[in-house]
XYZ file of C-alpha atoms in Angstrom:
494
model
C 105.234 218.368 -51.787
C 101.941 218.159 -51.060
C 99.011 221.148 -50.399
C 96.534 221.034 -47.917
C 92.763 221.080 -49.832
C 89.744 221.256 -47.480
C 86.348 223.240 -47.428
C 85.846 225.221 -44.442
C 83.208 223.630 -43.413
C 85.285 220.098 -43.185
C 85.894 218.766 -39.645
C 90.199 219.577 -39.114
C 90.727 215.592 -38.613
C 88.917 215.033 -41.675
C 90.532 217.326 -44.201
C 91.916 215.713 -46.761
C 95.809 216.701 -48.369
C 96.207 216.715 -51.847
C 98.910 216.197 -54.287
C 99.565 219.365 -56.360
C 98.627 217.166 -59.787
C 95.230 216.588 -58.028
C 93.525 220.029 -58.122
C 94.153 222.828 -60.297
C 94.547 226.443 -59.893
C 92.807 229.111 -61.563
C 93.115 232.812 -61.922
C 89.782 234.984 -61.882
C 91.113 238.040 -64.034
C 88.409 240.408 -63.009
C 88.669 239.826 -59.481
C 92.215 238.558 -58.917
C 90.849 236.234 -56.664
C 92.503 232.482 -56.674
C 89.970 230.072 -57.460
C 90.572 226.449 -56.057
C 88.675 223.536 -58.535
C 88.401 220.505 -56.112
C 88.599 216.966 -58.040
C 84.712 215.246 -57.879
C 84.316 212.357 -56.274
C 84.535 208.902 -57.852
C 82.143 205.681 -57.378
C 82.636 202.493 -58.997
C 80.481 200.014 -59.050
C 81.751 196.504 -59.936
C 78.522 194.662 -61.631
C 75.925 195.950 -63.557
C 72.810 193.831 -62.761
C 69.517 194.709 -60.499
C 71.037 196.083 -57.608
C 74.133 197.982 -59.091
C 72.673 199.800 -62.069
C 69.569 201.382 -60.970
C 71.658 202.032 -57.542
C 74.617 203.908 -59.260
C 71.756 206.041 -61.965
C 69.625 207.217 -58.774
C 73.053 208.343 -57.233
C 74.160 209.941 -60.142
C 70.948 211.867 -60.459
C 70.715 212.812 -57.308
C 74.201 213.945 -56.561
C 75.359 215.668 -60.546
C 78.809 216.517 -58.665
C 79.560 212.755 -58.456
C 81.072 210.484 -61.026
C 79.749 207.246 -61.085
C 80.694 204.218 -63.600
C 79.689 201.222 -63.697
C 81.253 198.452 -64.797
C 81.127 194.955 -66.153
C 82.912 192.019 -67.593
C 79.665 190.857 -69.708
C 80.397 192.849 -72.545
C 76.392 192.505 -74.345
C 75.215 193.766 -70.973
C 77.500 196.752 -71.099
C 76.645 197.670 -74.263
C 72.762 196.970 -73.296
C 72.949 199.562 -70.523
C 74.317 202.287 -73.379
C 71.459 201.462 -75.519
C 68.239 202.218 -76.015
C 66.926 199.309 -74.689
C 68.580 198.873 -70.988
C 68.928 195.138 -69.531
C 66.372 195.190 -67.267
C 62.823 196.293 -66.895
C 62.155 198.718 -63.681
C 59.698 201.553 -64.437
C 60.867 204.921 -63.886
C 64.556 203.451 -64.391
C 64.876 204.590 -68.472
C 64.145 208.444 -67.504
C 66.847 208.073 -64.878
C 69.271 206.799 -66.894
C 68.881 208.936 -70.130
C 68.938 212.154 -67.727
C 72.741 211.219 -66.417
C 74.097 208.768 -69.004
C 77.293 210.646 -70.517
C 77.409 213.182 -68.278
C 78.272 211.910 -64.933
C 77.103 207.837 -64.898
C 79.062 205.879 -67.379
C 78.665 202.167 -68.047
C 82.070 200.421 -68.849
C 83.468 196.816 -69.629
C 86.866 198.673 -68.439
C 86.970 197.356 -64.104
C 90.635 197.469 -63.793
C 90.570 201.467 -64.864
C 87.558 201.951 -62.736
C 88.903 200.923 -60.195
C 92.274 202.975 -59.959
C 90.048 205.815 -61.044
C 87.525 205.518 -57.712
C 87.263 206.575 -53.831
C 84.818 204.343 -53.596
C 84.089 201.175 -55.004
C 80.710 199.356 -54.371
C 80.682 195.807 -54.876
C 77.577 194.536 -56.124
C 77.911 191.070 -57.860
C 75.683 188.180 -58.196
C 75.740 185.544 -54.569
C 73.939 182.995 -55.521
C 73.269 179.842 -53.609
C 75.916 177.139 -53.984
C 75.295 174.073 -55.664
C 77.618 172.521 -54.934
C 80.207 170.705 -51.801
C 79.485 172.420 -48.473
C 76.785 173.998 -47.534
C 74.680 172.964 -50.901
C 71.229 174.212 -51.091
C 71.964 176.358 -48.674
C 75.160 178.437 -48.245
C 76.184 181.436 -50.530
C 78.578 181.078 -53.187
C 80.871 183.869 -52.853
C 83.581 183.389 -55.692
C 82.376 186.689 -57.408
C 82.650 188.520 -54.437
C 86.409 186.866 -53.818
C 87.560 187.251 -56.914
C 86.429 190.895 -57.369
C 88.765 191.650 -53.836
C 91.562 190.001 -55.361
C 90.654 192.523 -58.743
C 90.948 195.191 -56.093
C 93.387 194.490 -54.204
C 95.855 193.839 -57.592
C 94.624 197.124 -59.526
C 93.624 199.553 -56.670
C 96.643 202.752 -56.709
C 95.656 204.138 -53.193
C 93.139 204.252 -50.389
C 89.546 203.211 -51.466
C 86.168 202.869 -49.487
C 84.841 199.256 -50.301
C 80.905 198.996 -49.862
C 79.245 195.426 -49.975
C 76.135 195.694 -52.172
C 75.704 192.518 -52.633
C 73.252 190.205 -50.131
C 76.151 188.313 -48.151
C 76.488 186.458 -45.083
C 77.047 187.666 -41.616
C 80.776 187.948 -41.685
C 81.547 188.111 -45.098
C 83.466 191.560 -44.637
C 86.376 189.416 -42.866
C 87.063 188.081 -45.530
C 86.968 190.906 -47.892
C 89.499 192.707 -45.741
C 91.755 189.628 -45.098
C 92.185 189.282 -48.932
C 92.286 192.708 -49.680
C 95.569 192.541 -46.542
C 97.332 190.020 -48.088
C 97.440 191.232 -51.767
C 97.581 194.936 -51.483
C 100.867 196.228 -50.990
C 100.570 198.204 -47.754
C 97.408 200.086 -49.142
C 94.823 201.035 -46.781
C 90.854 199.542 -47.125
C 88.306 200.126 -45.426
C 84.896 198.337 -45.965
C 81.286 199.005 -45.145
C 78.298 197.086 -45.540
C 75.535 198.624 -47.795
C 72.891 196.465 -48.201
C 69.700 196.869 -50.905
C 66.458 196.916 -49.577
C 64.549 197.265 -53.012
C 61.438 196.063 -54.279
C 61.712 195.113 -58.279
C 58.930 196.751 -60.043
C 59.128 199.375 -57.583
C 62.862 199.854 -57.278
C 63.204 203.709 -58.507
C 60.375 204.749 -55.747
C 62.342 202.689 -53.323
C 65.636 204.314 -54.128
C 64.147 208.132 -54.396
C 62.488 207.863 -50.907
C 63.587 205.100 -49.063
C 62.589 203.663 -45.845
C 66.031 203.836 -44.580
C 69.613 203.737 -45.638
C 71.739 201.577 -43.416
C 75.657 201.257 -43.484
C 77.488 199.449 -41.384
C 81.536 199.878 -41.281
C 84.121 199.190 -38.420
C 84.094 201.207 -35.105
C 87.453 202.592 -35.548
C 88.740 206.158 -36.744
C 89.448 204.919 -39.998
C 85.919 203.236 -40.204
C 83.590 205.752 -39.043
C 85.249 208.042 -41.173
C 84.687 205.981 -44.482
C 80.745 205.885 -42.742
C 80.573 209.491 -42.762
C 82.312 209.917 -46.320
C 79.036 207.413 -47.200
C 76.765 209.214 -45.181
C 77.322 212.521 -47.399
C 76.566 210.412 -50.896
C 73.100 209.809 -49.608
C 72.871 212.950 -47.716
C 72.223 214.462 -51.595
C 68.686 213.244 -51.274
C 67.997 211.296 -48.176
C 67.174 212.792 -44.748
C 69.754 211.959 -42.351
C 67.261 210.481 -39.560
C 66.452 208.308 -42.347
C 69.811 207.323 -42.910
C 71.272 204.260 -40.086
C 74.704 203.443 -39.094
C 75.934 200.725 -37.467
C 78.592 197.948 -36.558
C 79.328 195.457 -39.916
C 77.364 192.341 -38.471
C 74.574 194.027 -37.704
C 73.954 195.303 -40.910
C 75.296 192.159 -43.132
C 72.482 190.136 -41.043
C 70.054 193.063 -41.052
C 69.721 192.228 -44.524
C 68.939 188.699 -44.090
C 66.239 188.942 -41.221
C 64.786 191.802 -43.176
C 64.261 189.690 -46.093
C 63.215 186.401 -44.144
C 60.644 188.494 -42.282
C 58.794 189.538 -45.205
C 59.030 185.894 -46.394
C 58.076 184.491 -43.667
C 54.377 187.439 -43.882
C 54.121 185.375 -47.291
C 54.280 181.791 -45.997
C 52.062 182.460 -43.074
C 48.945 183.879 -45.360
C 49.626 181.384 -48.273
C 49.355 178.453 -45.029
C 46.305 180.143 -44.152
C 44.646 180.300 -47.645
C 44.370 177.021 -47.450
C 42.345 176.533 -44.706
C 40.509 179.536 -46.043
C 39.203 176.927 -48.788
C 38.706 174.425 -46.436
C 36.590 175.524 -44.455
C 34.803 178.352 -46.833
C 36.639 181.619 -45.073
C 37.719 184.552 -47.955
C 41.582 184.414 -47.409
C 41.708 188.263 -48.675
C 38.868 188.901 -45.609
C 40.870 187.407 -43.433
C 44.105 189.204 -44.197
C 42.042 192.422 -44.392
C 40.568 192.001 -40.880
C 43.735 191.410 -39.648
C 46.048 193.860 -41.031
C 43.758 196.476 -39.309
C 45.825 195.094 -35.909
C 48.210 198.304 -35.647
C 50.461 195.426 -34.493
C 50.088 193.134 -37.384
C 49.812 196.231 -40.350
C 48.059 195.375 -43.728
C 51.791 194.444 -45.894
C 52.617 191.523 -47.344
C 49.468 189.476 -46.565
C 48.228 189.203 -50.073
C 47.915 185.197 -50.553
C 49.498 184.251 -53.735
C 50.699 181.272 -56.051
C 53.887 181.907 -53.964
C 56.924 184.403 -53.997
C 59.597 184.513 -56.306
C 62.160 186.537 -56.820
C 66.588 186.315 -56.437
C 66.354 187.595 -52.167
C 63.917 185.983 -50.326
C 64.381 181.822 -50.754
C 67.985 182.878 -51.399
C 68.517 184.611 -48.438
C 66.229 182.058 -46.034
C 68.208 179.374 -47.372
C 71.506 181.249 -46.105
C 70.434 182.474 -43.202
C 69.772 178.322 -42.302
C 72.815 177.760 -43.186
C 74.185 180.452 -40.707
C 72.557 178.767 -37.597
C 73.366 175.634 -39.010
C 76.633 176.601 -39.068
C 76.766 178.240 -35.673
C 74.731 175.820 -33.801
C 71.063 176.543 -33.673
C 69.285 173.667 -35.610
C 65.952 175.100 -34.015
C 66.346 178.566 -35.396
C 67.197 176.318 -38.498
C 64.279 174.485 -38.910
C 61.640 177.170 -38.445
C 63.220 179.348 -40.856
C 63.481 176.569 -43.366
C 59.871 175.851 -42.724
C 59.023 179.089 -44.529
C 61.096 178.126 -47.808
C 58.924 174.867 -47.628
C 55.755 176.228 -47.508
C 55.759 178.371 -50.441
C 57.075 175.338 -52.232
C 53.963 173.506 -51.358
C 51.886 176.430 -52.036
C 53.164 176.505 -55.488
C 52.852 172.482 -56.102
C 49.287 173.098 -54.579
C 48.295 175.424 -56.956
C 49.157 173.619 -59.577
C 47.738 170.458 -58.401
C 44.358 171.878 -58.298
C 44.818 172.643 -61.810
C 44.971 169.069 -62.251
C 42.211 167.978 -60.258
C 39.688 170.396 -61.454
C 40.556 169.083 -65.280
C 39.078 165.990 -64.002
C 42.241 164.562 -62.515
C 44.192 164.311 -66.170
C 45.610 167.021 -67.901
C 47.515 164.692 -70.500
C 47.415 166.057 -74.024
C 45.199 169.134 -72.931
C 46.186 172.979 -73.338
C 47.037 175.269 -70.229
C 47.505 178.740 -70.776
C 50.117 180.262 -68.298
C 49.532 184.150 -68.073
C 52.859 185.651 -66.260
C 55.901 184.460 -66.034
C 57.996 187.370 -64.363
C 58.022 186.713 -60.691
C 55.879 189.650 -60.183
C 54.480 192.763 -61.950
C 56.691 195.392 -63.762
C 59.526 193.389 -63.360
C 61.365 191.582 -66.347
C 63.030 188.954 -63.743
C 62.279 185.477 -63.207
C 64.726 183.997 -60.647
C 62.675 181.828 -58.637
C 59.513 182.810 -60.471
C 56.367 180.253 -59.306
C 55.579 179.835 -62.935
C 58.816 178.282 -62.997
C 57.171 175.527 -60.397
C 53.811 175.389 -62.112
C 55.196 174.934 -65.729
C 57.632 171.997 -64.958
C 54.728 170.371 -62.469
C 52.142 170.915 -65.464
C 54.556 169.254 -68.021
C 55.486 166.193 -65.689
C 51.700 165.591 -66.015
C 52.097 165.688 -70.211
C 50.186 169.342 -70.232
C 50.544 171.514 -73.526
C 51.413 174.626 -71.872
C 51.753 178.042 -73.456
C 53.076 181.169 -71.683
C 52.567 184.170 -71.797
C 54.406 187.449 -70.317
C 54.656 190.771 -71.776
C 58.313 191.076 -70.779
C 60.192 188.655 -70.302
C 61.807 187.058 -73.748
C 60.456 183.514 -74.933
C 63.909 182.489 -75.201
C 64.494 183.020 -71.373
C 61.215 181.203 -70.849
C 62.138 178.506 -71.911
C 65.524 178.217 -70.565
C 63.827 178.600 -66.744
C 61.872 175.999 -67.816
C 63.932 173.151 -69.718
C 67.189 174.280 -68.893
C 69.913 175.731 -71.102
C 70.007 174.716 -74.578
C 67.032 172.147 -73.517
C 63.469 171.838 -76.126
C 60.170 170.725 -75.275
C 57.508 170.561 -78.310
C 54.995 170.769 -75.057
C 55.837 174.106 -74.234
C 55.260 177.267 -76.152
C 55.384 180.825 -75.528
C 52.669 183.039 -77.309
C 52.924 186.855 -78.497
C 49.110 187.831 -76.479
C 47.313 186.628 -73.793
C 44.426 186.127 -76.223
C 46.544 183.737 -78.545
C 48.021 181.574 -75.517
C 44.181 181.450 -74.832
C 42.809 180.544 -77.619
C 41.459 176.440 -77.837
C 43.189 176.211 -73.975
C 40.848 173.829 -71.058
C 42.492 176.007 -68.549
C 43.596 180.084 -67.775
C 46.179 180.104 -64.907
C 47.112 183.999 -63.785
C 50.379 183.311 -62.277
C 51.746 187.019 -62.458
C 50.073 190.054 -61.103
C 50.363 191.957 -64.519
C 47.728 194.724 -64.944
C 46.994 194.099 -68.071
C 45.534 190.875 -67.402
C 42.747 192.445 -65.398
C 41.685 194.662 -68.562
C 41.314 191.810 -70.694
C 38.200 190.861 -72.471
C 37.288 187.095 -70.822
C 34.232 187.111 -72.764
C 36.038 186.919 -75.521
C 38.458 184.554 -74.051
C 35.603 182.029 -73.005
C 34.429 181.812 -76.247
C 37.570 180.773 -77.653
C 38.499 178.043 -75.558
C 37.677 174.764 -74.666
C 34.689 174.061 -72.537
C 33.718 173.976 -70.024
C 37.125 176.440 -69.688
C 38.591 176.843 -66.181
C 40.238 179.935 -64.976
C 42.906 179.825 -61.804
C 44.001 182.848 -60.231
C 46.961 182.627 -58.650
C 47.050 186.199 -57.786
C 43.688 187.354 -56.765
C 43.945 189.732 -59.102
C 40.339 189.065 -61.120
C 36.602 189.585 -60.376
C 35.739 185.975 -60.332
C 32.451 186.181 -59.880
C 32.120 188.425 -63.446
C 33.774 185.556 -65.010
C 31.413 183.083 -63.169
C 28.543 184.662 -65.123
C 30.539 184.399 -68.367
C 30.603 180.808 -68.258
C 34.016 179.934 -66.663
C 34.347 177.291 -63.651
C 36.740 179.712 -61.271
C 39.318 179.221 -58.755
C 40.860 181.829 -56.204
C 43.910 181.360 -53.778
C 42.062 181.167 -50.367
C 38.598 181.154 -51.992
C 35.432 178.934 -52.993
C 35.142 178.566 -56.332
C-alpha cells in the first residue's frame, strides 16, 4: 500500500506517492495534531575534483534541508576533503566546507551506496582530451563518464535525476541514456545537462552569485519535470530569472562556445600584444581604449604569457573536433587558430627570454615565479609555465620555480613527466631564494604577492645586468627600471 505525501503547495501532477517505510508519523501530544516528517532530499555527486566539490559544499550551504555526498574512488582524495587540509586551493571554499561538513555534505569513497541512497545524482568526472585512436588531440575521452552510467545503471534501486557536470560534447546525453536503457532493469532515468561556468580562484563568488544557471533536460513530461525538481535546488539561493532552461544540445554546446569565446578574447589581445611591441603601442592602452566600446566590454583583454587552465584548450580542441566531425572544416580551422596562438604566445615569451640573455641561456639561472595557471588557484593543467619551463630547459637553462601553492613534487611532474628527474630544474621555498644569483626574473603567474616584493633587494642578489619578464603585467616596470633591471612587458617597450 502506498500513501499519498505532497505539500499543498505542490502542482497535483507533480505530487509525489510514498511508500509507508518512507516517511514517518508523529504524534504532537499537546495538540493532537498528526505531524507528517517528509524524507530530505538526496544529491550525489560522483567525483570529487574542481567542479564537484566546491559545487556540492555551496549547495549544501545554501539549501541545509538537502543531503549532499560526495563521493570518490581515490581514496587519499576522500580522506583529503575530511581533513584539514582540503585537495584543492579556492578561497572562500575552507569556510564553506567546515560550516556543512558532517551535518548535511559528506565526502565518501562509498559510490555504489550513494548512489541507491540519491534522487539525484550529478556526474562530474574528469573528460579529458584523448590521446589516443580517433579523434587524438582533439576529441573527449569519455570512459569516466561511461563507466560511471554503467555504475548507475547496475547499483541505482529506483528512479534518479542524472545531471552532467562534467564539460562533454554536444550529444553526449544519448549516450548516457542509451547505456543507462540497456543495463537498468526497467528503471526510469532521466538526464539533464548542468554545465559549470566557474572561474578557479574565484569559484565560491561564482557559485554564490552566479551569472546564470542553465539546465538543459528533454522536452517531455518526464523531462521538464526532472528540470523543475533542479530548478528548486538552485531556487535556495539563485533568482529564478537568473536561472535558464533549455533543450539538452543547447546547453551541452552552450558550454563549449561559452568557453571558446572567452578563449578566443585571450588569443585576439595576446595577437595584438605583439604588434603592440612592434610598433611601440602599450598593449594594456590599447585594450583599455577599447573595452570602453559598450560592444566590445573591458573582460578578458588583459594580454598575458597565455591561458591555462583544464576548460578552455580542452574544450576548443573538442569543439574542432565536433565540426570536424560534422562537416565544417572552416568552423574548424578558425577555432583551432585560437588554440595555436596562445601556443605561440607562450613559445614567444619564452623566446625573448632567450634573446635578451644575449641569444644563449646555456648553463645560466632563470627564476620562474608562478606556476599555477593563474592566481589563487592550486591547479596547473595547461599552466604556460608548463610551456616556458620545458622551452627554457631544451635551451640547457637552470631553472628554479617558484609558486606558493602548488607542491614541488607536482612541479616537477608537469614538467618532466611522472617519475621523470632533471638536476636542471629546481623548485625553491621563496621567491627571494629562486632569485637569488638568477640572470633572469620571469612572472609567469599573476600571484599578488609577487607585486609586494622587495626587487631592490632582488637586484642586488642576482646576476647582472639581471633581466626581469613579466608575463602578466602585473609589475611597475618602470620602478624596477630605476633599480637597475633591463625590463620586459607583454605588449610593451622595454
Amino acid at each position: 500500500m502506498v500513501a499519498p505525501v505532497f505539500d499543498w503547495r505542490t502542482p497535483i501532477g507533480d505530487r509525489r506517492y510514498l511508500s509507508h517505510d518512507e516517511f514517518s508519523l508523529g504524534f504532537a501530544a499537546a495538540s493532537g495534531n498528526v505531524m507528517i516528517t517528509f524524507p530530505r532530499m538526496k544529491i550525489c555527486c560522483i567525483g570529487a575534483g574542481y567542479v564537484g566539490g566546491p559545487t556540492m559544499a555551496m549547495i549544501a550551504l545554501k539549501a541545509p534541508k538537502i543531503e549532499v555526498c560526495v563521493v570518490d574512488m581515490n581514496a587519499a582524495r576522500i580522506a583529503a576533503w575530511n581533513s584539514k587540509t582540503l585537495p584543492i586551493y579556492e578561497p572562500g571554499l575552507d569556510e564553506v566546507v567546515k560550516q556543512r561538513r558532517g551535518k548535511n555534505l559528506h565526502f565518501s569513497t562509498d559510490v555504489h551506496g550513494a548512489i541507491q541512497a540519491a534522487d539525484i545524482i550529478f556526474v562530474a568526472v574528469n573528460t579529458p582530451t584523448k590521446t589516443y585512436g580517433v579523434g587524438a588531440g582533439r576529441a573527449a575521452d569519455l570512459r569516466f563518464i561511461e563507466s560511471v552510467a554503467r555504475t548507475i545503471a547496475e547499483h541505482a534501486n529506483g528512479p534518479k535525476i542524472i545531471v552532467e557536470k562534467s564539460t562533454i560534447p554536444v550529444k553526449t546525453a544519448e549516450t548516457i541514456k542509451d547505456i543507462l536503457a540497456a543495463n537498468a532493469h526497467g528503471i526510469k532515468f532521466e538526464v539533464l545537462s548542468n554545465p559549470e561556468f566557474l572561474a578557479e580562484g574565484t569559484a565560491i563568488a561564482d557559485l554564490q552569485q552566479p551569472d546564470r544557471v542553465l539546465i538543459g533536460g528533454e522536452r517531455t513530461p518526464g523531462g521538464e519535470k526532472a528540470i523543475r525538481t533542479l530548478v528548486e535546488v538552485y531556487a535556495h539561493w539563485v533568482p529564478r530569472d537568473r536561472i535558464i532552461t533549455t533543450n539538452l544540445w543547447s546547453s551541452e554546446l552552450s558550454k563549449l562556445v561559452a568557453n571558446a569565446f572567452l578563449a578566443q578574447r585571450i588569443s585576439s589581445i595576446n595577437s595584438i600584444s605583439a604588434l603592440c611591441e612592434a610598433t611601440g603601442a602599450d598593449v594594456d592602452e590599447v585594450a583599455n581604449a577599447i573595452g570602453k566600446d559598450s560592444r566590445i566590454g573591458p573582460k578578458f583583454l588583459k594580454a598575458s604569457v597565455g591561458f591555462g587552465g583544464s576548460c578552455f584548450q580542452k574544450d576548443i580542441l573538442n569543439l574542432v573536433y565536433l565540426c570536424e566531425y560534422f562537416g565544417l572544416p572552416e568552423v574548424a580551422h578558425y577555432w583551432e587558430s585560437v588554440v595555436k596562438m596562445n601556443d605561440w604566445q607562450k613559445h614567444r615569451f619564452a623566446g625573448k627570454i632567450v634573446r635578451a640573455l644575449f641569444n644563449t641561456v646555456a648553463d645560466k639561472k632563470i627564476a620562474v615565479l608562478g606556476f599555477a595557471f593563474k592566481k589563487d588557484t592550486n591547479d596547473t593543467r595547461e599552466s604556460a609555465a608548463i610551456a616556458v619551463c620545458r622551452a627554457l630547459l631544451a635551451e640547457q637553462a637552470h631553472v628554479v620555480v617558484y609558486d606558493p601553492k602548488v607542491p614541488a613534487d607536482e612541479i616537477r611532474h608537469e614538467v618532466l613527466g611522472n617519475g621523470k628527474d632533471d638536476p636542471r630544474l629546481t623548485v625553491a621555498p621563496s621567491a627571494y631564494e629562486a632569485a637569488e644569483g638568477a640572470h633572469a626574473l620571469a612572472v609567469v603567474t599573476e600571484w599578488d604577492e609577487f607585486k609586494k616584493l622587495d626587487y631592490k633587494e632582488i637586484y642586488a642578489a642576482m646576476e647582472k645586468p639581471a633581466f626581469v619578464f613579466d608575463g602578466r603585467n602585473i609589475l611597475d616596470l618602470a620602478k624596477l627600471k630605476g633599480f637597475g633591471f633591463r625590463v620586459s612587458g607583454i605588449g610593451k617597450q622595454g
